Amino acid sequence: MTERPMDRAEIGVGLVGYRFMGRAHSNAYRQVARFFDVDPVPRMVALCGRNEAAVRDAARRLGWEGYETNYERLLEREDVQLIDISSAGDTHCEFAVAALEAGKHVLCEKPLANSLDEARRMVEAARRAGTVNMVCHNYRRVPAVRLAKRLVKEGRLGEIRHWRAVYLQDWLLDPEAPLTWRLRRETGGAGPLADLGSHLVDLAHYLVGPIAEVIGTAETFVRERPLPSGDRTGEVTVNEAAAFLARFENGAIGTFEVSPLVPGRKAHEYFEINGSRGSIAFDLERMNELQVYFEDEGPYTGGFRRILVTEPEHPYMEGWWPPGHTIGYEHTFVHTVKDLLDGIRAGESPAPTFEDGLRCQAVIDAVERSLGERGWVSTGRNPVSGETVAGL
Amino acid sequence: MTERPMDRAEIGVGLVGYRFMGRAHSNAYRQVARFFDVDPVPRMVALCGRNEAAVRDAARRLGWEGYETNYERLLEREDVQLIDISSAGDTHCEFAVAALEAGKHVLCEKPLANSLDEARRMVEAARRAGTVNMVCHNYRRVPAVRLAKRLVKEGRLGEIRHWRAVYLQDWLLDPEAPLTWRLRRETGGAGPLADLGSHLVDLAHYLVGPIAEVIGTAETFVRERPLPSGDRTGEVTVNEAAAFLARFENGAIGTFEVSPLVPGRKAHEYFEINGSRGSIAFDLERMNELQVYFEDEGPYTGGFRRILVTEPEHPYMEGWWPPGHTIGYEHTFVHTVKDLLDGIRAGESPAPTFEDGLRCQAVIDAVERSLGERGWVSTGRNPVSGETVAGL
Amino acid sequence: MTERPMDRAEIGVGLVGYRFMGRAHSNAYRQVARFFDVDPVPRMVALCGRNEAAVRDAARRLGWEGYETNYERLLEREDVQLIDISSAGDTHCEFAVAALEAGKHVLCEKPLANSLDEARRMVEAARRAGTVNMVCHNYRRVPAVRLAKRLVKEGRLGEIRHWRAVYLQDWLLDPEAPLTWRLRRETGGAGPLADLGSHLVDLAHYLVGPIAEVIGTAETFVRERPLPSGDRTGEVTVNEAAAFLARFENGAIGTFEVSPLVPGRKAHEYFEINGSRGSIAFDLERMNELQVYFEDEGPYTGGFRRILVTEPEHPYMEGWWPPGHTIGYEHTFVHTVKDLLDGIRAGESPAPTFEDGLRCQAVIDAVERSLGERGWVSTGRNPVSGETVAGL
Amino acid sequence: MTERPMDRAEIGVGLVGYRFMGRAHSNAYRQVARFFDVDPVPRMVALCGRNEAAVRDAARRLGWEGYETNYERLLEREDVQLIDISSAGDTHCEFAVAALEAGKHVLCEKPLANSLDEARRMVEAARRAGTVNMVCHNYRRVPAVRLAKRLVKEGRLGEIRHWRAVYLQDWLLDPEAPLTWRLRRETGGAGPLADLGSHLVDLAHYLVGPIAEVIGTAETFVRERPLPSGDRTGEVTVNEAAAFLARFENGAIGTFEVSPLVPGRKAHEYFEINGSRGSIAFDLERMNELQVYFEDEGPYTGGFRRILVTEPEHPYMEGWWPPGHTIGYEHTFVHTVKDLLDGIRAGESPAPTFEDGLRCQAVIDAVERSLGERGWVSTGRNPVSGETVAGL
């Protein structure tokens, strides 16, 4: 839909999925060239879904030129160079591998896959394809998170020693909340541990470094839930909530916890990092803010400062509004697409790549194994291929 | 640019101005039909500005089909039914009156005018025109503010007794910040008192009711500033900062303060309302939250609660994302345009109308007079026409 | 009750009043030498009150060696060198003047007096006496407030431009709250404007400097209240709530507001100071914290920092507990008594002296006059004596 | 030092230790009868320490009638009925057992002992003695924590599912902080895991219930530190920081973390409890507040509320000041001593008793064993005696 500036190339996009994530991604393609000087400019060629009436309606509403009801047809289109996979987790591997084999660039929603094996196959396909690939871990591109990364990189926190993170929501609190695909092992993979936990693991990898080993615990508090059809109940076959300890390769200690059964927490993705020289804390519910403490301030005037990350000096913010005028959740997808387009121009997959997605998956997988083994599990080796995950 | 659903009407929009406000309004027209079922759907026909190269470039970037460099030409266009005035304050009166006389609907940026006389003429033109008019006081349409209004209306706060509000920013703190049109009386009107203060007065009128009388004080802390050209300095001829007391018609007491010279405050538009049964507090820097206290909770578990205003039950939020996923500054304009389009469909001007804008102007005007008179000034009568402002 | 170290002098204390303030002052005398190296050490000689049974019981409970039921008798005692007046406001003048004429040192609760004339007479008596005098504005001695003062003095905030302060409570919110002496003009003086407002004015004088002129507004929302006896109601003859604007001698602008009818606010004494280089904010409900912003941090990492004022480097804190271990309300009285004892040793009245109390009274008085005059009133001259308040 | 009301009994107290804890306990004995109607009233008979000059000086300053330099002598005194052990952790067992054998009541600082075996011997001695025993886990008696307990007990949170707690400080952050007894295994036991962790475990036991099994990780970031003498360095032989997962007997999941190397955290003892109907959060740095969310509020006005726990309706607060006037760290010891004295009157050991202390120790011990075993360790059985800890 974007009016292409004369001197910029265009890239045709095909998007699979039009629910929550499909809406957020569509918005990103519509908005990115309005606020950032991207090149190529995305052309919203086709939305893809199986239900024709629904996908046609969604395409119109979300701003797509056309639609497809058949994924193979989408891949055959010459005017589509970038495939965006925002469908359910159990479709990622199949769709991504096919897109890569068709020579497309691929953006895939997180978590990358529902199993380590799937993730490995996706990485291999990406290597063979040589096109640009990226996992949509959008929270890396919250300006405050980006600022956190810069402070870590600049050494402002010193040597990192502690990571603690939770992702708490309340959408499963109601025992009448239905048994969706997310709560069945065969479709939802590791459940909230993967859905919410992959966000935390990706951020930990991004901000602290590789996780070496983990041990976890998990629980399902509401074991039977009504089926979406409503007339019967079924068993929840994923863990609803989980917590785990982690050791990072650099010696830092980490704690992680996810639960969608927490009264009062809506999108409380919180992390804190403590180093030898400073600390950082972030809460997604106040995503325009970063809490920072620098030890060298000394005790007299030292204190956690609340940085309102809305200055033009802050990552991505020059594209938006004057200082103090905040952005919201959807903007993180705009930033992701911006960096993806920059990557396509440069011919380089922007982080997190599929390999990063596999590393993330390896941690989730190790946590799941630790539940059964009741002991620490190393994430260092890909248990399928035998190669180290870090050395992929 | 919006793909119009088959069963909905279209309305052609012409926008004047393409800087900060022009960008925010353009975004609203682009986005509104993506998230809300509006009817008519806006068609972004033409952007208007005097510098052809600049306006052409802006039109392309912001998503307008075309552009005009002459305001009269814009008004002559049959395919434009709604004029949006986002240009500098000293153009509002002329542009709005002309648009109304041309039979257009008009959305005008705040403050409505640079003087009470201008505002009165705009109201008169609006009455004669019979089209829909609205002032873009976008903060009325922050979901948290809308929730505050509902709680007040439902009587949850009881009888309102106290209003206190500040709008503090830091963009004039640097003594080298240039002497823009906003800091000259002839172009900037009452300066920050009008620019920031009109936001607070509009919210006070909306949430508490009509202001009866006021007394203020004001100061200019940096009296000489560099001209935008940079080689010389000029005198600041507006008050940089101001504070005033107010008595509301319903007996409540109010305090107001505006200053763009406050270190650390970026967009700290804060208001608090205290009634006989409860209290409410809001801070624009955390615009997804509302602080609320209900007296009937009793002392044992009573406390200010932080409502994260992101539930589908909350005003406007059903159109956006799941609970906890926040929205940003620009969304307030989307909501404003949504309600404007609903008003156009219904043939009714949505509040704040030009008359509301005049009432707001009457308060700013009274504050300014109180500076010279050093005593209380009533806002009850329009000093130009003699009629009561409340009874317009 | 204090065990006097061998090398320290003792000073006999007589305290008038044993309710809220009497309890807080008694605690200060009991505790001060346990935590600070004071010299002289207070000896809690006698508590004074008219009801013998009550005062005897209170003396035992609060740790006084004995008691008196007659104020003259207290003043005659040779073993009492320091008189502490914690009785109702309408007794301050008489008691203080008598104590000073008897050659005693005097600590007087705030507000100093119920009228400007009384305050003037107290200052004159203090001058004649030559003993040490002090007003118990205890909030000057919150460590965070003391830290604020140091930052202002060190120039860390630059030139001060804005002061805004509120003191909000809820104890009068209930319309059945009884008509105590505080709500009758003849005993309660200016009511909450004096009771709460004098705290704010004293802090403003301490932190920003002399107030030059003021204009205020006030209201009584509940005009009839039950008499303490309970069987009838009586008229509230003070203003329950008030707000006023102020101009400081140094050019800063101030806003003040007091109300004990605010749902959810218990002891919300909040002030904020903005200078050309930084800002400070304080809330009594979180009295161990100071919010500070330094402009020179720049936008990249700048933000309001929350200083936990519990380090040994912070004012008064070396006497208490390790960092992070907070103190409470009563500690401010211990600090006040510590500084009073230091003043007695040095032969110098510590601020706020009775003269400071008179200056404070002059502001309250000017606000009250502005209510009738409906215009600005100067505080610069003592309207009784004709001399400038600042030049007393 | 307390003036005993005529109708109340007295109990003679002997206190061992006069540093941080000794000062805090002394204050509690001085203050308790001033604010609460205790019976018996404590008489501060003797302070005990080995260095005569130091203990004499401390006794005078802290308000003790006399002192002893020999612990046996203290136990022989007929006028001492209550022994308070505030000395270093490696003395607790010997001192407590001796005191109990001498027929004294005993209050012992936490953690109860340096090993599980010591703790067991203390419990056995307590059983034989039949006097009153108590562990000074003072944070149980923060009014906000007590309120949390009441809300849990009343079922306001529903079924408890999640506990997460951290105790973060910064006193070991400086690599030049000396190698005190706390950092040597032989004197400091489990180090910060015991020192800080026992606070968290005790609160978890109090608020959620018995912990069934644990697994932890730990690290020492600064391995060599200067000896207190200053001329050489020595090895840190305890873990500086630790984190562990826990399963409660009732099915809840818990996470715990302690570290004294966290920049910006001074006494950040934070816990959060999530149940099926509500959530609670507490931070010791803001100890007068409790954050509470009740699910039944519904989404429209639901939100975490900040309860200022200073109302007379709140636990312990009737003894102190009017609403909004906060208390501090030391008050928790006053409350502990109040409840201890009530227990002595009733002939019943108040929780946490020595048995509670042993249960706490069993968890710390299990965490330590899990470090070596790299797997989950049950706390259910006392590994020394073979009996279940819960069934002691």
mmCIF file with all atom_site columns, N, CA, C and O in Angstrom, chain B residues 162 164 173 213 215 217-219 247 257 259 263 265 272 275 279 295 374, chain C residues 162 164 173 213 215 217-219 247 257 259 263 265 272 275 279 295 374:
data_model
loop_
_atom_site.group_PDB
_atom_site.id
_atom_site.type_symbol
_atom_site.label_atom_id
_atom_site.label_alt_id
_atom_site.label_comp_id
_atom_site.label_asym_id
_atom_site.label_entity_id
_atom_site.label_seq_id
_atom_site.pdbx_PDB_ins_code
_atom_site.Cartn_x
_atom_site.Cartn_y
_atom_site.Cartn_z
_atom_site.occupancy
_atom_site.B_iso_or_equiv
_atom_site.pdbx_formal_charge
_atom_site.auth_seq_id
_atom_site.auth_comp_id
_atom_site.auth_asym_id
_atom_site.auth_atom_id
_atom_site.pdbx_PDB_model_num
ATOM 1   N N  . HIS B 1 162 ? -11.714 18.834 44.217 1.00 0.00 ? 162 HIS B N  1
ATOM 2   C CA . HIS B 1 162 ? -10.374 19.331 43.884 1.00 0.00 ? 162 HIS B CA 1
ATOM 3   C C  . HIS B 1 162 ? -9.961  18.882 42.491 1.00 0.00 ? 162 HIS B C  1
ATOM 4   O O  . HIS B 1 162 ? -10.159 17.724 42.121 1.00 0.00 ? 162 HIS B O  1
ATOM 5   N N  . ARG B 1 164 ? -6.293  19.293 40.329 1.00 0.00 ? 164 ARG B N  1
ATOM 6   C CA . ARG B 1 164 ? -4.949  19.896 40.218 1.00 0.00 ? 164 ARG B CA 1
ATOM 7   C C  . ARG B 1 164 ? -4.261  19.296 39.006 1.00 0.00 ? 164 ARG B C  1
ATOM 8   O O  . ARG B 1 164 ? -4.311  18.089 38.787 1.00 0.00 ? 164 ARG B O  1
ATOM 9   N N  . LEU B 1 173 ? 14.074  24.524 28.188 1.00 0.00 ? 173 LEU B N  1
ATOM 10  C CA . LEU B 1 173 ? 15.048  24.636 29.277 1.00 0.00 ? 173 LEU B CA 1
ATOM 11  C C  . LEU B 1 173 ? 16.386  25.156 28.777 1.00 0.00 ? 173 LEU B C  1
ATOM 12  O O  . LEU B 1 173 ? 17.027  25.996 29.413 1.00 0.00 ? 173 LEU B O  1
ATOM 13  N N  . GLU B 1 213 ? -14.047 31.319 37.490 1.00 0.00 ? 213 GLU B N  1
ATOM 14  C CA . GLU B 1 213 ? -13.130 32.449 37.583 1.00 0.00 ? 213 GLU B CA 1
ATOM 15  C C  . GLU B 1 213 ? -11.717 31.957 37.858 1.00 0.00 ? 213 GLU B C  1
ATOM 16  O O  . GLU B 1 213 ? -11.521 30.850 38.346 1.00 0.00 ? 213 GLU B O  1
ATOM 17  N N  . ILE B 1 215 ? -7.327  33.243 38.584 1.00 0.00 ? 215 ILE B N  1
ATOM 18  C CA . ILE B 1 215 ? -6.271  34.229 38.793 1.00 0.00 ? 215 ILE B CA 1
ATOM 19  C C  . ILE B 1 215 ? -4.943  33.537 38.585 1.00 0.00 ? 215 ILE B C  1
ATOM 20  O O  . ILE B 1 215 ? -4.741  32.414 39.050 1.00 0.00 ? 215 ILE B O  1
ATOM 21  N N  . THR B 1 217 ? -0.448  33.716 37.574 1.00 0.00 ? 217 THR B N  1
ATOM 22  C CA . THR B 1 217 ? 0.847   34.394 37.582 1.00 0.00 ? 217 THR B CA 1
ATOM 23  C C  . THR B 1 217 ? 1.665   33.753 36.470 1.00 0.00 ? 217 THR B C  1
ATOM 24  O O  . THR B 1 217 ? 1.373   32.633 36.053 1.00 0.00 ? 217 THR B O  1
ATOM 25  N N  . ALA B 1 218 ? 2.650   34.480 35.994 1.00 0.00 ? 218 ALA B N  1
ATOM 26  C CA . ALA B 1 218 ? 3.406   33.954 34.859 1.00 0.00 ? 218 ALA B CA 1
ATOM 27  C C  . ALA B 1 218 ? 4.806   34.529 34.882 1.00 0.00 ? 218 ALA B C  1
ATOM 28  O O  . ALA B 1 218 ? 5.078   35.536 35.558 1.00 0.00 ? 218 ALA B O  1
ATOM 29  N N  . GLU B 1 219 ? 5.692   33.894 34.154 1.00 0.00 ? 219 GLU B N  1
ATOM 30  C CA . GLU B 1 219 ? 7.078   34.372 34.161 1.00 0.00 ? 219 GLU B CA 1
ATOM 31  C C  . GLU B 1 219 ? 7.780   33.920 32.893 1.00 0.00 ? 219 GLU B C  1
ATOM 32  O O  . GLU B 1 219 ? 7.442   32.895 32.306 1.00 0.00 ? 219 GLU B O  1
ATOM 33  N N  . ARG B 1 247 ? -11.816 28.597 40.218 1.00 0.00 ? 247 ARG B N  1
ATOM 34  C CA . ARG B 1 247 ? -13.033 28.149 40.895 1.00 0.00 ? 247 ARG B CA 1
ATOM 35  C C  . ARG B 1 247 ? -13.958 27.613 39.820 1.00 0.00 ? 247 ARG B C  1
ATOM 36  O O  . ARG B 1 247 ? -14.224 28.289 38.825 1.00 0.00 ? 247 ARG B O  1
ATOM 37  N N  . GLU B 1 257 ? -0.830  24.519 36.253 1.00 0.00 ? 257 GLU B N  1
ATOM 38  C CA . GLU B 1 257 ? 0.509   25.049 36.027 1.00 0.00 ? 257 GLU B CA 1
ATOM 39  C C  . GLU B 1 257 ? 1.067   24.479 34.737 1.00 0.00 ? 257 GLU B C  1
ATOM 40  O O  . GLU B 1 257 ? 0.934   23.286 34.465 1.00 0.00 ? 257 GLU B O  1
ATOM 41  N N  . SER B 1 259 ? 4.718   24.655 32.290 1.00 0.00 ? 259 SER B N  1
ATOM 42  C CA . SER B 1 259 ? 6.075   25.149 32.090 1.00 0.00 ? 259 SER B CA 1
ATOM 43  C C  . SER B 1 259 ? 6.830   24.211 31.174 1.00 0.00 ? 259 SER B C  1
ATOM 44  O O  . SER B 1 259 ? 6.831   23.003 31.374 1.00 0.00 ? 259 SER B O  1
ATOM 45  N N  . PRO B 1 263 ? 13.406  20.550 34.189 1.00 0.00 ? 263 PRO B N  1
ATOM 46  C CA . PRO B 1 263 ? 14.341  19.440 33.969 1.00 0.00 ? 263 PRO B CA 1
ATOM 47  C C  . PRO B 1 263 ? 13.717  18.095 34.307 1.00 0.00 ? 263 PRO B C  1
ATOM 48  O O  . PRO B 1 263 ? 13.133  17.928 35.379 1.00 0.00 ? 263 PRO B O  1
ATOM 49  N N  . ARG B 1 265 ? 11.153  16.525 33.036 1.00 0.00 ? 265 ARG B N  1
ATOM 50  C CA . ARG B 1 265 ? 9.753   16.298 32.667 1.00 0.00 ? 265 ARG B CA 1
ATOM 51  C C  . ARG B 1 265 ? 9.647   16.451 31.155 1.00 0.00 ? 265 ARG B C  1
ATOM 52  O O  . ARG B 1 265 ? 9.968   17.503 30.603 1.00 0.00 ? 265 ARG B O  1
ATOM 53  N N  . GLU B 1 272 ? -5.120  15.367 38.727 1.00 0.00 ? 272 GLU B N  1
ATOM 54  C CA . GLU B 1 272 ? -5.684  14.604 39.837 1.00 0.00 ? 272 GLU B CA 1
ATOM 55  C C  . GLU B 1 272 ? -7.025  15.222 40.180 1.00 0.00 ? 272 GLU B C  1
ATOM 56  O O  . GLU B 1 272 ? -7.180  16.440 40.189 1.00 0.00 ? 272 GLU B O  1
ATOM 57  N N  . GLY B 1 275 ? -12.840 13.703 44.827 1.00 0.00 ? 275 GLY B N  1
ATOM 58  C CA . GLY B 1 275 ? -14.245 13.915 45.139 1.00 0.00 ? 275 GLY B CA 1
ATOM 59  C C  . GLY B 1 275 ? -14.530 13.473 46.560 1.00 0.00 ? 275 GLY B C  1
ATOM 60  O O  . GLY B 1 275 ? -13.632 13.138 47.321 1.00 0.00 ? 275 GLY B O  1
ATOM 61  N N  . SER B 1 279 ? -10.773 9.299  44.325 1.00 0.00 ? 279 SER B N  1
ATOM 62  C CA . SER B 1 279 ? -9.759  10.120 43.673 1.00 0.00 ? 279 SER B CA 1
ATOM 63  C C  . SER B 1 279 ? -9.274  9.430  42.410 1.00 0.00 ? 279 SER B C  1
ATOM 64  O O  . SER B 1 279 ? -9.314  8.199  42.307 1.00 0.00 ? 279 SER B O  1
ATOM 65  N N  . GLU B 1 295 ? -13.086 5.425  48.121 1.00 0.00 ? 295 GLU B N  1
ATOM 66  C CA . GLU B 1 295 ? -13.172 5.568  49.564 1.00 0.00 ? 295 GLU B CA 1
ATOM 67  C C  . GLU B 1 295 ? -13.901 4.391  50.205 1.00 0.00 ? 295 GLU B C  1
ATOM 68  O O  . GLU B 1 295 ? -13.581 3.976  51.321 1.00 0.00 ? 295 GLU B O  1
ATOM 69  N N  . ARG B 1 374 ? -4.126  41.698 38.385 1.00 0.00 ? 374 ARG B N  1
ATOM 70  C CA . ARG B 1 374 ? -3.684  41.203 39.696 1.00 0.00 ? 374 ARG B CA 1
ATOM 71  C C  . ARG B 1 374 ? -4.857  40.868 40.621 1.00 0.00 ? 374 ARG B C  1
ATOM 72  O O  . ARG B 1 374 ? -4.794  41.062 41.836 1.00 0.00 ? 374 ARG B O  1
ATOM 73  N N  . HIS C 1 162 ? 10.757  26.963 39.930 1.00 0.00 ? 162 HIS C N  1
ATOM 74  C CA . HIS C 1 162 ? 9.418   26.475 40.261 1.00 0.00 ? 162 HIS C CA 1
ATOM 75  C C  . HIS C 1 162 ? 9.422   25.752 41.602 1.00 0.00 ? 162 HIS C C  1
ATOM 76  O O  . HIS C 1 162 ? 10.318  24.934 41.878 1.00 0.00 ? 162 HIS C O  1
ATOM 77  N N  . ARG C 1 164 ? 6.368   23.600 43.690 1.00 0.00 ? 164 ARG C N  1
ATOM 78  C CA . ARG C 1 164 ? 4.951   23.215 43.799 1.00 0.00 ? 164 ARG C CA 1
ATOM 79  C C  . ARG C 1 164 ? 4.822   22.211 44.936 1.00 0.00 ? 164 ARG C C  1
ATOM 80  O O  . ARG C 1 164 ? 5.627   21.293 45.061 1.00 0.00 ? 164 ARG C O  1
ATOM 81  N N  . LEU C 1 173 ? -12.414 13.891 55.626 1.00 0.00 ? 173 LEU C N  1
ATOM 82  C CA . LEU C 1 173 ? -13.277 13.469 54.524 1.00 0.00 ? 173 LEU C CA 1
ATOM 83  C C  . LEU C 1 173 ? -14.637 12.992 55.031 1.00 0.00 ? 173 LEU C C  1
ATOM 84  O O  . LEU C 1 173 ? -15.677 13.309 54.446 1.00 0.00 ? 173 LEU C O  1
ATOM 85  N N  . GLU C 1 213 ? 4.968   37.540 47.751 1.00 0.00 ? 213 GLU C N  1
ATOM 86  C CA . GLU C 1 213 ? 3.542   37.847 47.705 1.00 0.00 ? 213 GLU C CA 1
ATOM 87  C C  . GLU C 1 213 ? 2.751   36.601 47.354 1.00 0.00 ? 213 GLU C C  1
ATOM 88  O O  . GLU C 1 213 ? 3.270   35.668 46.770 1.00 0.00 ? 213 GLU C O  1
ATOM 89  N N  . ILE C 1 215 ? -1.506  34.907 46.608 1.00 0.00 ? 215 ILE C N  1
ATOM 90  C CA . ILE C 1 215 ? -2.956  35.036 46.451 1.00 0.00 ? 215 ILE C CA 1
ATOM 91  C C  . ILE C 1 215 ? -3.555  33.637 46.555 1.00 0.00 ? 215 ILE C C  1
ATOM 92  O O  . ILE C 1 215 ? -3.011  32.689 45.996 1.00 0.00 ? 215 ILE C O  1
ATOM 93  N N  . THR C 1 217 ? -7.149  30.908 47.449 1.00 0.00 ? 217 THR C N  1
ATOM 94  C CA . THR C 1 217 ? -8.576  30.617 47.464 1.00 0.00 ? 217 THR C CA 1
ATOM 95  C C  . THR C 1 217 ? -8.780  29.511 48.490 1.00 0.00 ? 217 THR C C  1
ATOM 96  O O  . THR C 1 217 ? -7.841  28.790 48.821 1.00 0.00 ? 217 THR C O  1
ATOM 97  N N  . ALA C 1 218 ? -9.982  29.410 48.996 1.00 0.00 ? 218 ALA C N  1
ATOM 98  C CA . ALA C 1 218 ? -10.214 28.439 50.063 1.00 0.00 ? 218 ALA C CA 1
ATOM 99  C C  . ALA C 1 218 ? -11.665 28.011 50.046 1.00 0.00 ? 218 ALA C C  1
ATOM 100 O O  . ALA C 1 218 ? -12.517 28.669 49.450 1.00 0.00 ? 218 ALA C O  1
ATOM 101 N N  . GLU C 1 219 ? -11.935 26.912 50.692 1.00 0.00 ? 219 GLU C N  1
ATOM 102 C CA . GLU C 1 219 ? -13.307 26.410 50.682 1.00 0.00 ? 219 GLU C CA 1
ATOM 103 C C  . GLU C 1 219 ? -13.542 25.514 51.899 1.00 0.00 ? 219 GLU C C  1
ATOM 104 O O  . GLU C 1 219 ? -12.622 24.871 52.407 1.00 0.00 ? 219 GLU C O  1
ATOM 105 N N  . ARG C 1 247 ? 4.837   34.250 44.725 1.00 0.00 ? 247 ARG C N  1
ATOM 106 C CA . ARG C 1 247 ? 6.053   34.721 44.048 1.00 0.00 ? 247 ARG C CA 1
ATOM 107 C C  . ARG C 1 247 ? 7.147   34.807 45.092 1.00 0.00 ? 247 ARG C C  1
ATOM 108 O O  . ARG C 1 247 ? 6.955   35.407 46.154 1.00 0.00 ? 247 ARG C O  1
ATOM 109 N N  . GLU C 1 257 ? -1.044  23.885 48.016 1.00 0.00 ? 257 GLU C N  1
ATOM 110 C CA . GLU C 1 257 ? -2.420  23.448 48.253 1.00 0.00 ? 257 GLU C CA 1
ATOM 111 C C  . GLU C 1 257 ? -2.459  22.543 49.472 1.00 0.00 ? 257 GLU C C  1
ATOM 112 O O  . GLU C 1 257 ? -1.594  21.677 49.651 1.00 0.00 ? 257 GLU C O  1
ATOM 113 N N  . SER C 1 259 ? -5.328  20.183 51.814 1.00 0.00 ? 259 SER C N  1
ATOM 114 C CA . SER C 1 259 ? -6.685  19.703 52.020 1.00 0.00 ? 259 SER C CA 1
ATOM 115 C C  . SER C 1 259 ? -6.661  18.424 52.839 1.00 0.00 ? 259 SER C C  1
ATOM 116 O O  . SER C 1 259 ? -5.916  17.495 52.515 1.00 0.00 ? 259 SER C O  1
ATOM 117 N N  . PRO C 1 263 ? -9.594  11.722 49.337 1.00 0.00 ? 263 PRO C N  1
ATOM 118 C CA . PRO C 1 263 ? -9.616  10.260 49.429 1.00 0.00 ? 263 PRO C CA 1
ATOM 119 C C  . PRO C 1 263 ? -8.289  9.648  48.994 1.00 0.00 ? 263 PRO C C  1
ATOM 120 O O  . PRO C 1 263 ? -7.766  9.980  47.923 1.00 0.00 ? 263 PRO C O  1
ATOM 121 N N  . ARG C 1 265 ? -5.271  9.923  50.211 1.00 0.00 ? 265 ARG C N  1
ATOM 122 C CA . ARG C 1 265 ? -4.033  10.590 50.599 1.00 0.00 ? 265 ARG C CA 1
ATOM 123 C C  . ARG C 1 265 ? -3.986  10.648 52.120 1.00 0.00 ? 265 ARG C C  1
ATOM 124 O O  . ARG C 1 265 ? -4.884  11.230 52.742 1.00 0.00 ? 265 ARG C O  1
ATOM 125 N N  . GLU C 1 272 ? 7.951   19.680 44.913 1.00 0.00 ? 272 GLU C N  1
ATOM 126 C CA . GLU C 1 272 ? 8.843   19.530 43.758 1.00 0.00 ? 272 GLU C CA 1
ATOM 127 C C  . GLU C 1 272 ? 9.497   20.882 43.511 1.00 0.00 ? 272 GLU C C  1
ATOM 128 O O  . GLU C 1 272 ? 8.850   21.927 43.609 1.00 0.00 ? 272 GLU C O  1
ATOM 129 N N  . GLY C 1 275 ? 14.831  23.733 38.934 1.00 0.00 ? 275 GLY C N  1
ATOM 130 C CA . GLY C 1 275 ? 15.790  24.807 38.685 1.00 0.00 ? 275 GLY C CA 1
ATOM 131 C C  . GLY C 1 275 ? 16.258  24.764 37.244 1.00 0.00 ? 275 GLY C C  1
ATOM 132 O O  . GLY C 1 275 ? 15.737  23.999 36.434 1.00 0.00 ? 275 GLY C O  1
ATOM 133 N N  . SER C 1 279 ? 16.005  18.997 38.994 1.00 0.00 ? 279 SER C N  1
ATOM 134 C CA . SER C 1 279 ? 14.719  18.944 39.687 1.00 0.00 ? 279 SER C CA 1
ATOM 135 C C  . SER C 1 279 ? 14.814  17.989 40.877 1.00 0.00 ? 279 SER C C  1
ATOM 136 O O  . SER C 1 279 ? 15.620  17.057 40.876 1.00 0.00 ? 279 SER C O  1
ATOM 137 N N  . GLU C 1 295 ? 20.121  17.752 34.965 1.00 0.00 ? 295 GLU C N  1
ATOM 138 C CA . GLU C 1 295 ? 20.068  18.041 33.540 1.00 0.00 ? 295 GLU C CA 1
ATOM 139 C C  . GLU C 1 295 ? 21.351  17.641 32.833 1.00 0.00 ? 295 GLU C C  1
ATOM 140 O O  . GLU C 1 295 ? 21.321  17.211 31.669 1.00 0.00 ? 295 GLU C O  1
ATOM 141 N N  . ARG C 1 374 ? -9.267  39.456 47.404 1.00 0.00 ? 374 ARG C N  1
ATOM 142 C CA . ARG C 1 374 ? -9.350  38.911 46.049 1.00 0.00 ? 374 ARG C CA 1
ATOM 143 C C  . ARG C 1 374 ? -8.257  39.462 45.126 1.00 0.00 ? 374 ARG C C  1
ATOM 144 O O  . ARG C 1 374 ? -8.461  39.654 43.930 1.00 0.00 ? 374 ARG C O  1
#
